Amino acid sequence: MKNVSFMNNALKFGLYYALFSILFTLVVYLLDIKMYQTAASLSIMVIAIAVGVLFILYGIKSYRKNGLGGKISFSQAFAQGFVIGIISTVVSVIFNYILYEFIDPGYLPNMLIEAVDYMESQGIPEEFLEPAIERIESSMTTMGQLKAGLIGGPIMSLIISLIVAAAIKKDTTTPEIS
């Protein structure tokens, strides 16, 4: 047992998770993937959730092994996973803010125009189109993205941490009987 502290482990895996999120954001940005299209949006969401599960899972397993000697309770596992997710969220949101506000301030307005053009080309009736455009306009700003990240990140971390903690809360110091 290496005797790793709760925060050191959470910080390590939270930063790894954030680094992956930043690299993933850059790939989506550089490849100019259209997030308003359903297939792209669903694919990115599935990848993001799967990666979140993996980083939180490995972070909790690492803490169980190196910080707790192989035993972890549900609350310890949940807390570790949630803090990993929060650290990743904060770092990722800061990066996104810098990207959308300073590196490419025209990116979100261009995405808004493209999203509206796409919806109009799909023949969506006007009574559905206007409310949809209003929702997209409010979210396609730097502050809208910041708000969405700071709300969505902790919620996603909470859900993932609950599921992973429930699955992983076991004692690995006793041999399993086959």
Short mmCIF file of N, CA and C in Angstrom, two decimals:
data_model
loop_
_atom_site.label_atom_id
_atom_site.label_comp_id
_atom_site.label_asym_id
_atom_site.label_seq_id
_atom_site.Cartn_x
_atom_site.Cartn_y
_atom_site.Cartn_z
N MET A 1 0.84 -1.18 0.00
CA MET A 1 0.00 0.00 0.00
C MET A 1 0.88 1.24 0.00
N LYS A 2 0.63 2.15 -0.93
CA LYS A 2 1.43 3.37 -1.07
C LYS A 2 0.96 4.49 -0.14
N ASN A 3 -0.21 4.35 0.45
CA ASN A 3 -0.79 5.35 1.34
C ASN A 3 -1.02 6.69 0.61
N VAL A 4 -1.75 6.63 -0.47
CA VAL A 4 -2.10 7.81 -1.26
C VAL A 4 -3.28 8.49 -0.59
N SER A 5 -3.23 9.81 -0.48
CA SER A 5 -4.33 10.53 0.16
C SER A 5 -5.52 10.68 -0.78
N PHE A 6 -6.66 10.92 -0.18
CA PHE A 6 -7.91 11.09 -0.94
C PHE A 6 -7.75 12.17 -2.00
N MET A 7 -7.29 13.36 -1.60
CA MET A 7 -7.19 14.49 -2.53
C MET A 7 -6.10 14.29 -3.57
N ASN A 8 -4.97 13.71 -3.19
CA ASN A 8 -3.91 13.49 -4.18
C ASN A 8 -4.39 12.56 -5.29
N ASN A 9 -5.09 11.49 -4.91
CA ASN A 9 -5.60 10.55 -5.90
C ASN A 9 -6.68 11.22 -6.77
N ALA A 10 -7.60 11.93 -6.13
CA ALA A 10 -8.67 12.60 -6.88
C ALA A 10 -8.09 13.64 -7.83
N LEU A 11 -7.11 14.38 -7.37
CA LEU A 11 -6.49 15.40 -8.21
C LEU A 11 -5.79 14.75 -9.41
N LYS A 12 -5.06 13.68 -9.17
CA LYS A 12 -4.34 12.98 -10.24
C LYS A 12 -5.32 12.50 -11.32
N PHE A 13 -6.35 11.78 -10.91
CA PHE A 13 -7.29 11.24 -11.90
C PHE A 13 -8.21 12.31 -12.47
N GLY A 14 -8.53 13.32 -11.68
CA GLY A 14 -9.32 14.44 -12.18
C GLY A 14 -8.57 15.21 -13.26
N LEU A 15 -7.27 15.39 -13.08
CA LEU A 15 -6.47 16.08 -14.09
C LEU A 15 -6.26 15.21 -15.33
N TYR A 16 -6.10 13.91 -15.15
CA TYR A 16 -6.02 13.01 -16.31
C TYR A 16 -7.32 13.08 -17.12
N TYR A 17 -8.43 13.03 -16.41
CA TYR A 17 -9.75 13.09 -17.05
C TYR A 17 -9.92 14.44 -17.77
N ALA A 18 -9.50 15.52 -17.12
CA ALA A 18 -9.58 16.85 -17.74
C ALA A 18 -8.70 16.93 -18.98
N LEU A 19 -7.51 16.37 -18.90
CA LEU A 19 -6.60 16.39 -20.05
C LEU A 19 -7.24 15.65 -21.23
N PHE A 20 -7.83 14.50 -20.96
CA PHE A 20 -8.52 13.79 -22.04
C PHE A 20 -9.66 14.64 -22.59
N SER A 21 -10.45 15.25 -21.71
CA SER A 21 -11.58 16.07 -22.15
C SER A 21 -11.11 17.23 -23.02
N ILE A 22 -10.01 17.85 -22.63
CA ILE A 22 -9.46 18.96 -23.41
C ILE A 22 -9.00 18.47 -24.78
N LEU A 23 -8.29 17.36 -24.80
CA LEU A 23 -7.82 16.81 -26.09
C LEU A 23 -9.01 16.41 -26.97
N PHE A 24 -10.03 15.85 -26.37
CA PHE A 24 -11.22 15.46 -27.11
C PHE A 24 -11.93 16.69 -27.67
N THR A 25 -12.02 17.74 -26.87
CA THR A 25 -12.61 19.00 -27.34
C THR A 25 -11.82 19.56 -28.51
N LEU A 26 -10.51 19.51 -28.41
CA LEU A 26 -9.66 20.01 -29.49
C LEU A 26 -9.85 19.20 -30.78
N VAL A 27 -9.98 17.89 -30.65
CA VAL A 27 -10.21 17.06 -31.84
C VAL A 27 -11.54 17.43 -32.49
N VAL A 28 -12.60 17.56 -31.68
CA VAL A 28 -13.91 17.94 -32.21
C VAL A 28 -13.82 19.32 -32.87
N TYR A 29 -13.12 20.23 -32.23
CA TYR A 29 -12.96 21.60 -32.75
C TYR A 29 -12.15 21.60 -34.05
N LEU A 30 -11.00 20.93 -34.05
CA LEU A 30 -10.13 20.95 -35.22
C LEU A 30 -10.72 20.19 -36.41
N LEU A 31 -11.48 19.15 -36.14
CA LEU A 31 -12.13 18.40 -37.22
C LEU A 31 -13.45 19.05 -37.65
N ASP A 32 -13.83 20.11 -36.93
CA ASP A 32 -15.05 20.86 -37.23
C ASP A 32 -16.28 19.95 -37.27
N ILE A 33 -16.38 19.11 -36.25
CA ILE A 33 -17.51 18.20 -36.14
C ILE A 33 -18.75 19.01 -35.76
N LYS A 34 -19.83 18.79 -36.46
CA LYS A 34 -21.08 19.54 -36.27
C LYS A 34 -21.88 18.95 -35.12
N MET A 35 -21.82 19.59 -33.98
CA MET A 35 -22.46 19.09 -32.77
C MET A 35 -23.98 19.13 -32.84
N TYR A 36 -24.54 19.92 -33.72
CA TYR A 36 -25.99 20.02 -33.81
C TYR A 36 -26.60 18.87 -34.60
N GLN A 37 -25.78 18.08 -35.25
CA GLN A 37 -26.29 16.93 -35.98
C GLN A 37 -26.41 15.75 -35.01
N THR A 38 -27.51 15.06 -35.08
CA THR A 38 -27.84 14.03 -34.10
C THR A 38 -26.78 12.94 -33.98
N ALA A 39 -26.31 12.41 -35.08
CA ALA A 39 -25.33 11.31 -35.03
C ALA A 39 -24.04 11.76 -34.35
N ALA A 40 -23.56 12.93 -34.71
CA ALA A 40 -22.33 13.44 -34.10
C ALA A 40 -22.54 13.70 -32.62
N SER A 41 -23.64 14.32 -32.29
CA SER A 41 -23.94 14.64 -30.89
C SER A 41 -24.04 13.39 -30.03
N LEU A 42 -24.76 12.39 -30.52
CA LEU A 42 -24.90 11.13 -29.77
C LEU A 42 -23.57 10.40 -29.64
N SER A 43 -22.80 10.37 -30.71
CA SER A 43 -21.49 9.69 -30.67
C SER A 43 -20.57 10.35 -29.66
N ILE A 44 -20.52 11.66 -29.68
CA ILE A 44 -19.67 12.39 -28.74
C ILE A 44 -20.14 12.19 -27.31
N MET A 45 -21.45 12.18 -27.10
CA MET A 45 -21.99 11.98 -25.76
C MET A 45 -21.63 10.58 -25.24
N VAL A 46 -21.77 9.56 -26.08
CA VAL A 46 -21.45 8.19 -25.67
C VAL A 46 -19.97 8.07 -25.33
N ILE A 47 -19.11 8.64 -26.17
CA ILE A 47 -17.67 8.60 -25.90
C ILE A 47 -17.35 9.31 -24.60
N ALA A 48 -17.93 10.49 -24.39
CA ALA A 48 -17.66 11.27 -23.18
C ALA A 48 -18.10 10.52 -21.92
N ILE A 49 -19.26 9.89 -21.97
CA ILE A 49 -19.75 9.13 -20.81
C ILE A 49 -18.86 7.92 -20.56
N ALA A 50 -18.52 7.18 -21.61
CA ALA A 50 -17.67 6.00 -21.45
C ALA A 50 -16.31 6.37 -20.87
N VAL A 51 -15.73 7.44 -21.35
CA VAL A 51 -14.43 7.88 -20.84
C VAL A 51 -14.56 8.35 -19.39
N GLY A 52 -15.64 9.05 -19.09
CA GLY A 52 -15.88 9.47 -17.71
C GLY A 52 -15.97 8.28 -16.77
N VAL A 53 -16.69 7.26 -17.20
CA VAL A 53 -16.80 6.03 -16.39
C VAL A 53 -15.42 5.42 -16.17
N LEU A 54 -14.63 5.35 -17.23
CA LEU A 54 -13.30 4.73 -17.11
C LEU A 54 -12.38 5.50 -16.16
N PHE A 55 -12.31 6.82 -16.30
CA PHE A 55 -11.43 7.60 -15.42
C PHE A 55 -11.90 7.54 -13.97
N ILE A 56 -13.19 7.62 -13.76
CA ILE A 56 -13.70 7.54 -12.38
C ILE A 56 -13.51 6.14 -11.83
N LEU A 57 -13.75 5.12 -12.63
CA LEU A 57 -13.55 3.73 -12.20
C LEU A 57 -12.10 3.49 -11.79
N TYR A 58 -11.17 3.86 -12.67
CA TYR A 58 -9.76 3.63 -12.36
C TYR A 58 -9.29 4.51 -11.20
N GLY A 59 -9.84 5.70 -11.09
CA GLY A 59 -9.48 6.55 -9.96
C GLY A 59 -9.93 5.95 -8.63
N ILE A 60 -11.14 5.43 -8.59
CA ILE A 60 -11.65 4.80 -7.37
C ILE A 60 -10.86 3.53 -7.06
N LYS A 61 -10.59 2.73 -8.09
CA LYS A 61 -9.80 1.50 -7.87
C LYS A 61 -8.41 1.83 -7.34
N SER A 62 -7.81 2.87 -7.88
CA SER A 62 -6.49 3.29 -7.42
C SER A 62 -6.54 3.73 -5.96
N TYR A 63 -7.55 4.49 -5.61
CA TYR A 63 -7.68 4.94 -4.22
C TYR A 63 -7.93 3.75 -3.29
N ARG A 64 -8.77 2.82 -3.73
CA ARG A 64 -9.05 1.63 -2.92
C ARG A 64 -7.76 0.85 -2.67
N LYS A 65 -6.97 0.67 -3.73
CA LYS A 65 -5.74 -0.13 -3.63
C LYS A 65 -4.62 0.62 -2.90
N ASN A 66 -4.37 1.86 -3.30
CA ASN A 66 -3.19 2.57 -2.81
C ASN A 66 -3.44 3.49 -1.61
N GLY A 67 -4.69 3.75 -1.32
CA GLY A 67 -4.98 4.63 -0.20
C GLY A 67 -5.70 3.96 0.94
N LEU A 68 -6.41 2.88 0.63
CA LEU A 68 -7.23 2.23 1.66
C LEU A 68 -6.89 0.76 1.86
N GLY A 69 -5.86 0.29 1.23
CA GLY A 69 -5.42 -1.09 1.45
C GLY A 69 -6.36 -2.15 0.91
N GLY A 70 -7.16 -1.82 -0.10
CA GLY A 70 -7.99 -2.82 -0.73
C GLY A 70 -9.45 -2.83 -0.29
N LYS A 71 -9.82 -2.00 0.68
CA LYS A 71 -11.20 -1.95 1.16
C LYS A 71 -11.73 -0.54 0.95
N ILE A 72 -12.95 -0.45 0.40
CA ILE A 72 -13.56 0.85 0.20
C ILE A 72 -15.07 0.73 0.41
N SER A 73 -15.63 1.70 1.08
CA SER A 73 -17.08 1.72 1.30
C SER A 73 -17.74 2.44 0.12
N PHE A 74 -19.04 2.32 0.05
CA PHE A 74 -19.78 3.01 -1.00
C PHE A 74 -19.56 4.52 -0.90
N SER A 75 -19.64 5.06 0.30
CA SER A 75 -19.50 6.52 0.46
C SER A 75 -18.09 7.00 0.09
N GLN A 76 -17.08 6.22 0.44
CA GLN A 76 -15.71 6.59 0.06
C GLN A 76 -15.53 6.54 -1.45
N ALA A 77 -16.06 5.48 -2.07
CA ALA A 77 -15.95 5.34 -3.52
C ALA A 77 -16.72 6.46 -4.22
N PHE A 78 -17.93 6.75 -3.75
CA PHE A 78 -18.73 7.80 -4.35
C PHE A 78 -18.02 9.15 -4.22
N ALA A 79 -17.53 9.46 -3.03
CA ALA A 79 -16.86 10.74 -2.81
C ALA A 79 -15.63 10.88 -3.71
N GLN A 80 -14.84 9.81 -3.81
CA GLN A 80 -13.65 9.85 -4.66
C GLN A 80 -14.05 10.10 -6.12
N GLY A 81 -15.02 9.36 -6.61
CA GLY A 81 -15.46 9.52 -7.99
C GLY A 81 -16.03 10.90 -8.26
N PHE A 82 -16.82 11.40 -7.34
CA PHE A 82 -17.44 12.71 -7.52
C PHE A 82 -16.39 13.82 -7.54
N VAL A 83 -15.42 13.75 -6.66
CA VAL A 83 -14.36 14.77 -6.64
C VAL A 83 -13.51 14.69 -7.91
N ILE A 84 -13.23 13.50 -8.39
CA ILE A 84 -12.52 13.35 -9.67
C ILE A 84 -13.31 14.07 -10.77
N GLY A 85 -14.61 13.82 -10.83
CA GLY A 85 -15.46 14.46 -11.83
C GLY A 85 -15.51 15.97 -11.70
N ILE A 86 -15.57 16.47 -10.48
CA ILE A 86 -15.62 17.93 -10.25
C ILE A 86 -14.31 18.58 -10.69
N ILE A 87 -13.19 17.97 -10.34
CA ILE A 87 -11.89 18.52 -10.75
C ILE A 87 -11.81 18.57 -12.27
N SER A 88 -12.20 17.49 -12.91
CA SER A 88 -12.17 17.46 -14.37
C SER A 88 -13.10 18.52 -14.96
N THR A 89 -14.28 18.66 -14.39
CA THR A 89 -15.24 19.65 -14.89
C THR A 89 -14.67 21.06 -14.80
N VAL A 90 -14.12 21.41 -13.66
CA VAL A 90 -13.60 22.77 -13.47
C VAL A 90 -12.49 23.07 -14.47
N VAL A 91 -11.54 22.16 -14.61
CA VAL A 91 -10.43 22.37 -15.53
C VAL A 91 -10.93 22.45 -16.98
N SER A 92 -11.84 21.55 -17.34
CA SER A 92 -12.37 21.52 -18.71
C SER A 92 -13.17 22.78 -19.02
N VAL A 93 -13.96 23.25 -18.08
CA VAL A 93 -14.76 24.47 -18.28
C VAL A 93 -13.84 25.68 -18.44
N ILE A 94 -12.78 25.74 -17.68
CA ILE A 94 -11.81 26.84 -17.82
C ILE A 94 -11.19 26.80 -19.21
N PHE A 95 -10.81 25.61 -19.67
CA PHE A 95 -10.25 25.50 -21.02
C PHE A 95 -11.27 25.95 -22.08
N ASN A 96 -12.50 25.47 -21.95
CA ASN A 96 -13.54 25.84 -22.93
C ASN A 96 -13.78 27.34 -22.93
N TYR A 97 -13.77 27.95 -21.76
CA TYR A 97 -13.94 29.39 -21.68
C TYR A 97 -12.81 30.10 -22.45
N ILE A 98 -11.58 29.67 -22.24
CA ILE A 98 -10.44 30.27 -22.94
C ILE A 98 -10.57 30.05 -24.45
N LEU A 99 -10.97 28.84 -24.85
CA LEU A 99 -11.13 28.53 -26.27
C LEU A 99 -12.19 29.43 -26.91
N TYR A 100 -13.37 29.51 -26.31
CA TYR A 100 -14.48 30.24 -26.92
C TYR A 100 -14.40 31.75 -26.74
N GLU A 101 -13.71 32.19 -25.71
CA GLU A 101 -13.65 33.63 -25.45
C GLU A 101 -12.42 34.29 -26.06
N PHE A 102 -11.28 33.59 -26.08
CA PHE A 102 -10.04 34.23 -26.50
C PHE A 102 -9.40 33.61 -27.75
N ILE A 103 -9.36 32.28 -27.84
CA ILE A 103 -8.69 31.64 -28.97
C ILE A 103 -9.53 31.78 -30.24
N ASP A 104 -10.82 31.48 -30.16
CA ASP A 104 -11.69 31.57 -31.33
C ASP A 104 -13.06 32.12 -30.92
N PRO A 105 -13.16 33.43 -30.69
CA PRO A 105 -14.43 34.00 -30.26
C PRO A 105 -15.54 33.90 -31.31
N GLY A 106 -15.21 33.63 -32.55
CA GLY A 106 -16.22 33.49 -33.59
C GLY A 106 -16.78 32.09 -33.72
N TYR A 107 -16.21 31.14 -33.00
CA TYR A 107 -16.61 29.74 -33.14
C TYR A 107 -18.08 29.52 -32.77
N LEU A 108 -18.50 29.94 -31.60
CA LEU A 108 -19.88 29.70 -31.16
C LEU A 108 -20.90 30.44 -32.03
N PRO A 109 -20.67 31.72 -32.37
CA PRO A 109 -21.63 32.38 -33.28
C PRO A 109 -21.74 31.66 -34.64
N ASN A 110 -20.63 31.16 -35.16
CA ASN A 110 -20.66 30.41 -36.42
C ASN A 110 -21.43 29.10 -36.25
N MET A 111 -21.23 28.43 -35.13
CA MET A 111 -21.97 27.19 -34.85
C MET A 111 -23.47 27.48 -34.77
N LEU A 112 -23.84 28.60 -34.20
CA LEU A 112 -25.25 28.99 -34.10
C LEU A 112 -25.85 29.17 -35.50
N ILE A 113 -25.15 29.89 -36.34
CA ILE A 113 -25.63 30.12 -37.71
C ILE A 113 -25.77 28.79 -38.45
N GLU A 114 -24.76 27.93 -38.33
CA GLU A 114 -24.82 26.63 -38.99
C GLU A 114 -25.96 25.77 -38.46
N ALA A 115 -26.18 25.82 -37.14
CA ALA A 115 -27.25 25.02 -36.54
C ALA A 115 -28.62 25.51 -37.02
N VAL A 116 -28.81 26.81 -37.09
CA VAL A 116 -30.07 27.37 -37.56
C VAL A 116 -30.28 27.00 -39.03
N ASP A 117 -29.25 27.16 -39.84
CA ASP A 117 -29.35 26.79 -41.26
C ASP A 117 -29.70 25.31 -41.42
N TYR A 118 -29.08 24.48 -40.61
CA TYR A 118 -29.33 23.04 -40.68
C TYR A 118 -30.79 22.74 -40.32
N MET A 119 -31.29 23.34 -39.23
CA MET A 119 -32.67 23.10 -38.82
C MET A 119 -33.65 23.58 -39.88
N GLU A 120 -33.37 24.74 -40.46
CA GLU A 120 -34.25 25.26 -41.51
C GLU A 120 -34.24 24.34 -42.73
N SER A 121 -33.09 23.77 -43.06
CA SER A 121 -32.99 22.88 -44.23
C SER A 121 -33.72 21.56 -44.00
N GLN A 122 -33.99 21.23 -42.74
CA GLN A 122 -34.69 19.98 -42.42
C GLN A 122 -36.21 20.12 -42.52
N GLY A 123 -36.69 21.33 -42.82
CA GLY A 123 -38.12 21.55 -42.98
C GLY A 123 -38.90 21.53 -41.69
N ILE A 124 -38.27 21.93 -40.60
CA ILE A 124 -38.95 21.97 -39.31
C ILE A 124 -40.00 23.08 -39.36
N PRO A 125 -41.24 22.80 -38.93
CA PRO A 125 -42.28 23.83 -38.94
C PRO A 125 -41.89 25.05 -38.09
N GLU A 126 -42.32 26.23 -38.53
CA GLU A 126 -41.95 27.50 -37.89
C GLU A 126 -42.28 27.54 -36.40
N GLU A 127 -43.43 26.96 -36.00
CA GLU A 127 -43.82 27.01 -34.58
C GLU A 127 -42.86 26.22 -33.69
N PHE A 128 -42.14 25.24 -34.24
CA PHE A 128 -41.14 24.48 -33.49
C PHE A 128 -39.75 25.09 -33.66
N LEU A 129 -39.53 25.70 -34.80
CA LEU A 129 -38.21 26.25 -35.12
C LEU A 129 -37.84 27.43 -34.24
N GLU A 130 -38.76 28.36 -34.05
CA GLU A 130 -38.47 29.56 -33.26
C GLU A 130 -38.05 29.25 -31.82
N PRO A 131 -38.81 28.42 -31.08
CA PRO A 131 -38.36 28.10 -29.71
C PRO A 131 -37.02 27.37 -29.67
N ALA A 132 -36.81 26.52 -30.66
CA ALA A 132 -35.54 25.78 -30.73
C ALA A 132 -34.38 26.74 -30.96
N ILE A 133 -34.58 27.70 -31.85
CA ILE A 133 -33.53 28.69 -32.13
C ILE A 133 -33.24 29.52 -30.89
N GLU A 134 -34.28 29.91 -30.15
CA GLU A 134 -34.09 30.69 -28.92
C GLU A 134 -33.26 29.91 -27.89
N ARG A 135 -33.55 28.60 -27.74
CA ARG A 135 -32.78 27.77 -26.81
C ARG A 135 -31.32 27.66 -27.24
N ILE A 136 -31.13 27.47 -28.53
CA ILE A 136 -29.76 27.33 -29.05
C ILE A 136 -29.01 28.65 -28.90
N GLU A 137 -29.68 29.78 -29.17
CA GLU A 137 -29.02 31.09 -29.04
C GLU A 137 -28.53 31.33 -27.62
N SER A 138 -29.34 30.92 -26.64
CA SER A 138 -28.93 31.15 -25.25
C SER A 138 -27.78 30.25 -24.83
N SER A 139 -27.66 29.08 -25.48
CA SER A 139 -26.57 28.17 -25.10
C SER A 139 -25.32 28.38 -25.94
N MET A 140 -25.43 28.98 -27.10
CA MET A 140 -24.27 29.17 -27.99
C MET A 140 -23.55 30.49 -27.72
N THR A 141 -23.34 30.75 -26.45
CA THR A 141 -22.52 31.87 -26.02
C THR A 141 -21.47 31.32 -25.07
N THR A 142 -20.43 32.08 -24.85
CA THR A 142 -19.40 31.62 -23.92
C THR A 142 -20.00 31.38 -22.54
N MET A 143 -20.84 32.32 -22.08
CA MET A 143 -21.45 32.16 -20.76
C MET A 143 -22.45 31.01 -20.74
N GLY A 144 -23.15 30.80 -21.83
CA GLY A 144 -24.07 29.67 -21.92
C GLY A 144 -23.33 28.35 -21.83
N GLN A 145 -22.19 28.28 -22.51
CA GLN A 145 -21.37 27.06 -22.45
C GLN A 145 -20.78 26.87 -21.06
N LEU A 146 -20.35 27.96 -20.44
CA LEU A 146 -19.80 27.90 -19.09
C LEU A 146 -20.85 27.39 -18.11
N LYS A 147 -22.04 27.96 -18.21
CA LYS A 147 -23.15 27.56 -17.34
C LYS A 147 -23.51 26.09 -17.56
N ALA A 148 -23.61 25.68 -18.82
CA ALA A 148 -23.95 24.29 -19.13
C ALA A 148 -22.90 23.33 -18.58
N GLY A 149 -21.63 23.70 -18.71
CA GLY A 149 -20.55 22.85 -18.19
C GLY A 149 -20.56 22.75 -16.69
N LEU A 150 -20.81 23.88 -16.04
CA LEU A 150 -20.80 23.89 -14.57
C LEU A 150 -22.04 23.24 -13.95
N ILE A 151 -23.08 23.10 -14.73
CA ILE A 151 -24.28 22.39 -14.26
C ILE A 151 -24.22 20.92 -14.70
N GLY A 152 -23.94 20.70 -15.97
CA GLY A 152 -23.94 19.34 -16.52
C GLY A 152 -22.82 18.47 -16.00
N GLY A 153 -21.63 19.05 -15.82
CA GLY A 153 -20.48 18.29 -15.34
C GLY A 153 -20.70 17.65 -13.98
N PRO A 154 -21.11 18.43 -12.98
CA PRO A 154 -21.37 17.82 -11.67
C PRO A 154 -22.52 16.81 -11.68
N ILE A 155 -23.56 17.08 -12.49
CA ILE A 155 -24.67 16.13 -12.56
C ILE A 155 -24.18 14.81 -13.16
N MET A 156 -23.42 14.90 -14.25
CA MET A 156 -22.89 13.69 -14.88
C MET A 156 -21.93 12.97 -13.93
N SER A 157 -21.09 13.73 -13.22
CA SER A 157 -20.16 13.13 -12.25
C SER A 157 -20.92 12.44 -11.13
N LEU A 158 -22.00 13.03 -10.69
CA LEU A 158 -22.83 12.45 -9.64
C LEU A 158 -23.39 11.11 -10.09
N ILE A 159 -23.97 11.09 -11.28
CA ILE A 159 -24.59 9.86 -11.79
C ILE A 159 -23.54 8.76 -12.00
N ILE A 160 -22.45 9.12 -12.68
CA ILE A 160 -21.40 8.13 -12.93
C ILE A 160 -20.82 7.61 -11.62
N SER A 161 -20.56 8.52 -10.68
CA SER A 161 -19.97 8.12 -9.40
C SER A 161 -20.88 7.20 -8.60
N LEU A 162 -22.17 7.47 -8.63
CA LEU A 162 -23.12 6.60 -7.93
C LEU A 162 -23.09 5.18 -8.51
N ILE A 163 -23.11 5.10 -9.82
CA ILE A 163 -23.13 3.79 -10.49
C ILE A 163 -21.82 3.04 -10.25
N VAL A 164 -20.70 3.73 -10.46
CA VAL A 164 -19.40 3.08 -10.29
C VAL A 164 -19.17 2.70 -8.83
N ALA A 165 -19.53 3.58 -7.90
CA ALA A 165 -19.34 3.29 -6.47
C ALA A 165 -20.16 2.06 -6.06
N ALA A 166 -21.37 1.95 -6.58
CA ALA A 166 -22.20 0.79 -6.25
C ALA A 166 -21.58 -0.50 -6.78
N ALA A 167 -20.93 -0.41 -7.93
CA ALA A 167 -20.33 -1.59 -8.54
C ALA A 167 -19.00 -1.98 -7.92
N ILE A 168 -18.30 -1.02 -7.34
CA ILE A 168 -16.92 -1.26 -6.93
C ILE A 168 -16.73 -1.40 -5.42
N LYS A 169 -17.72 -1.12 -4.63
CA LYS A 169 -17.57 -1.14 -3.18
C LYS A 169 -17.39 -2.56 -2.65
N LYS A 170 -16.19 -2.99 -2.68
CA LYS A 170 -15.92 -4.34 -2.17
C LYS A 170 -14.54 -4.39 -1.53
N ASP A 171 -14.32 -5.46 -0.84
CA ASP A 171 -13.04 -5.69 -0.16
C ASP A 171 -12.21 -6.60 -1.06
N THR A 172 -11.09 -6.10 -1.52
CA THR A 172 -10.23 -6.91 -2.38
C THR A 172 -9.12 -7.60 -1.60
N THR A 173 -9.15 -7.47 -0.30
CA THR A 173 -8.10 -8.09 0.49
C THR A 173 -8.42 -9.55 0.83
N THR A 174 -9.67 -9.95 0.70
CA THR A 174 -10.03 -11.34 0.97
C THR A 174 -10.17 -12.09 -0.34
N PRO A 175 -9.67 -13.30 -0.43
CA PRO A 175 -9.79 -14.05 -1.68
C PRO A 175 -11.25 -14.41 -1.96
N GLU A 176 -11.63 -14.30 -3.24
CA GLU A 176 -12.98 -14.67 -3.63
C GLU A 176 -13.07 -16.18 -3.80
N ILE A 177 -14.18 -16.74 -3.39
CA ILE A 177 -14.43 -18.19 -3.51
C ILE A 177 -15.09 -18.43 -4.83
N SER A 178 -14.55 -19.34 -5.62
CA SER A 178 -15.12 -19.63 -6.94
C SER A 178 -16.10 -20.75 -6.88
#
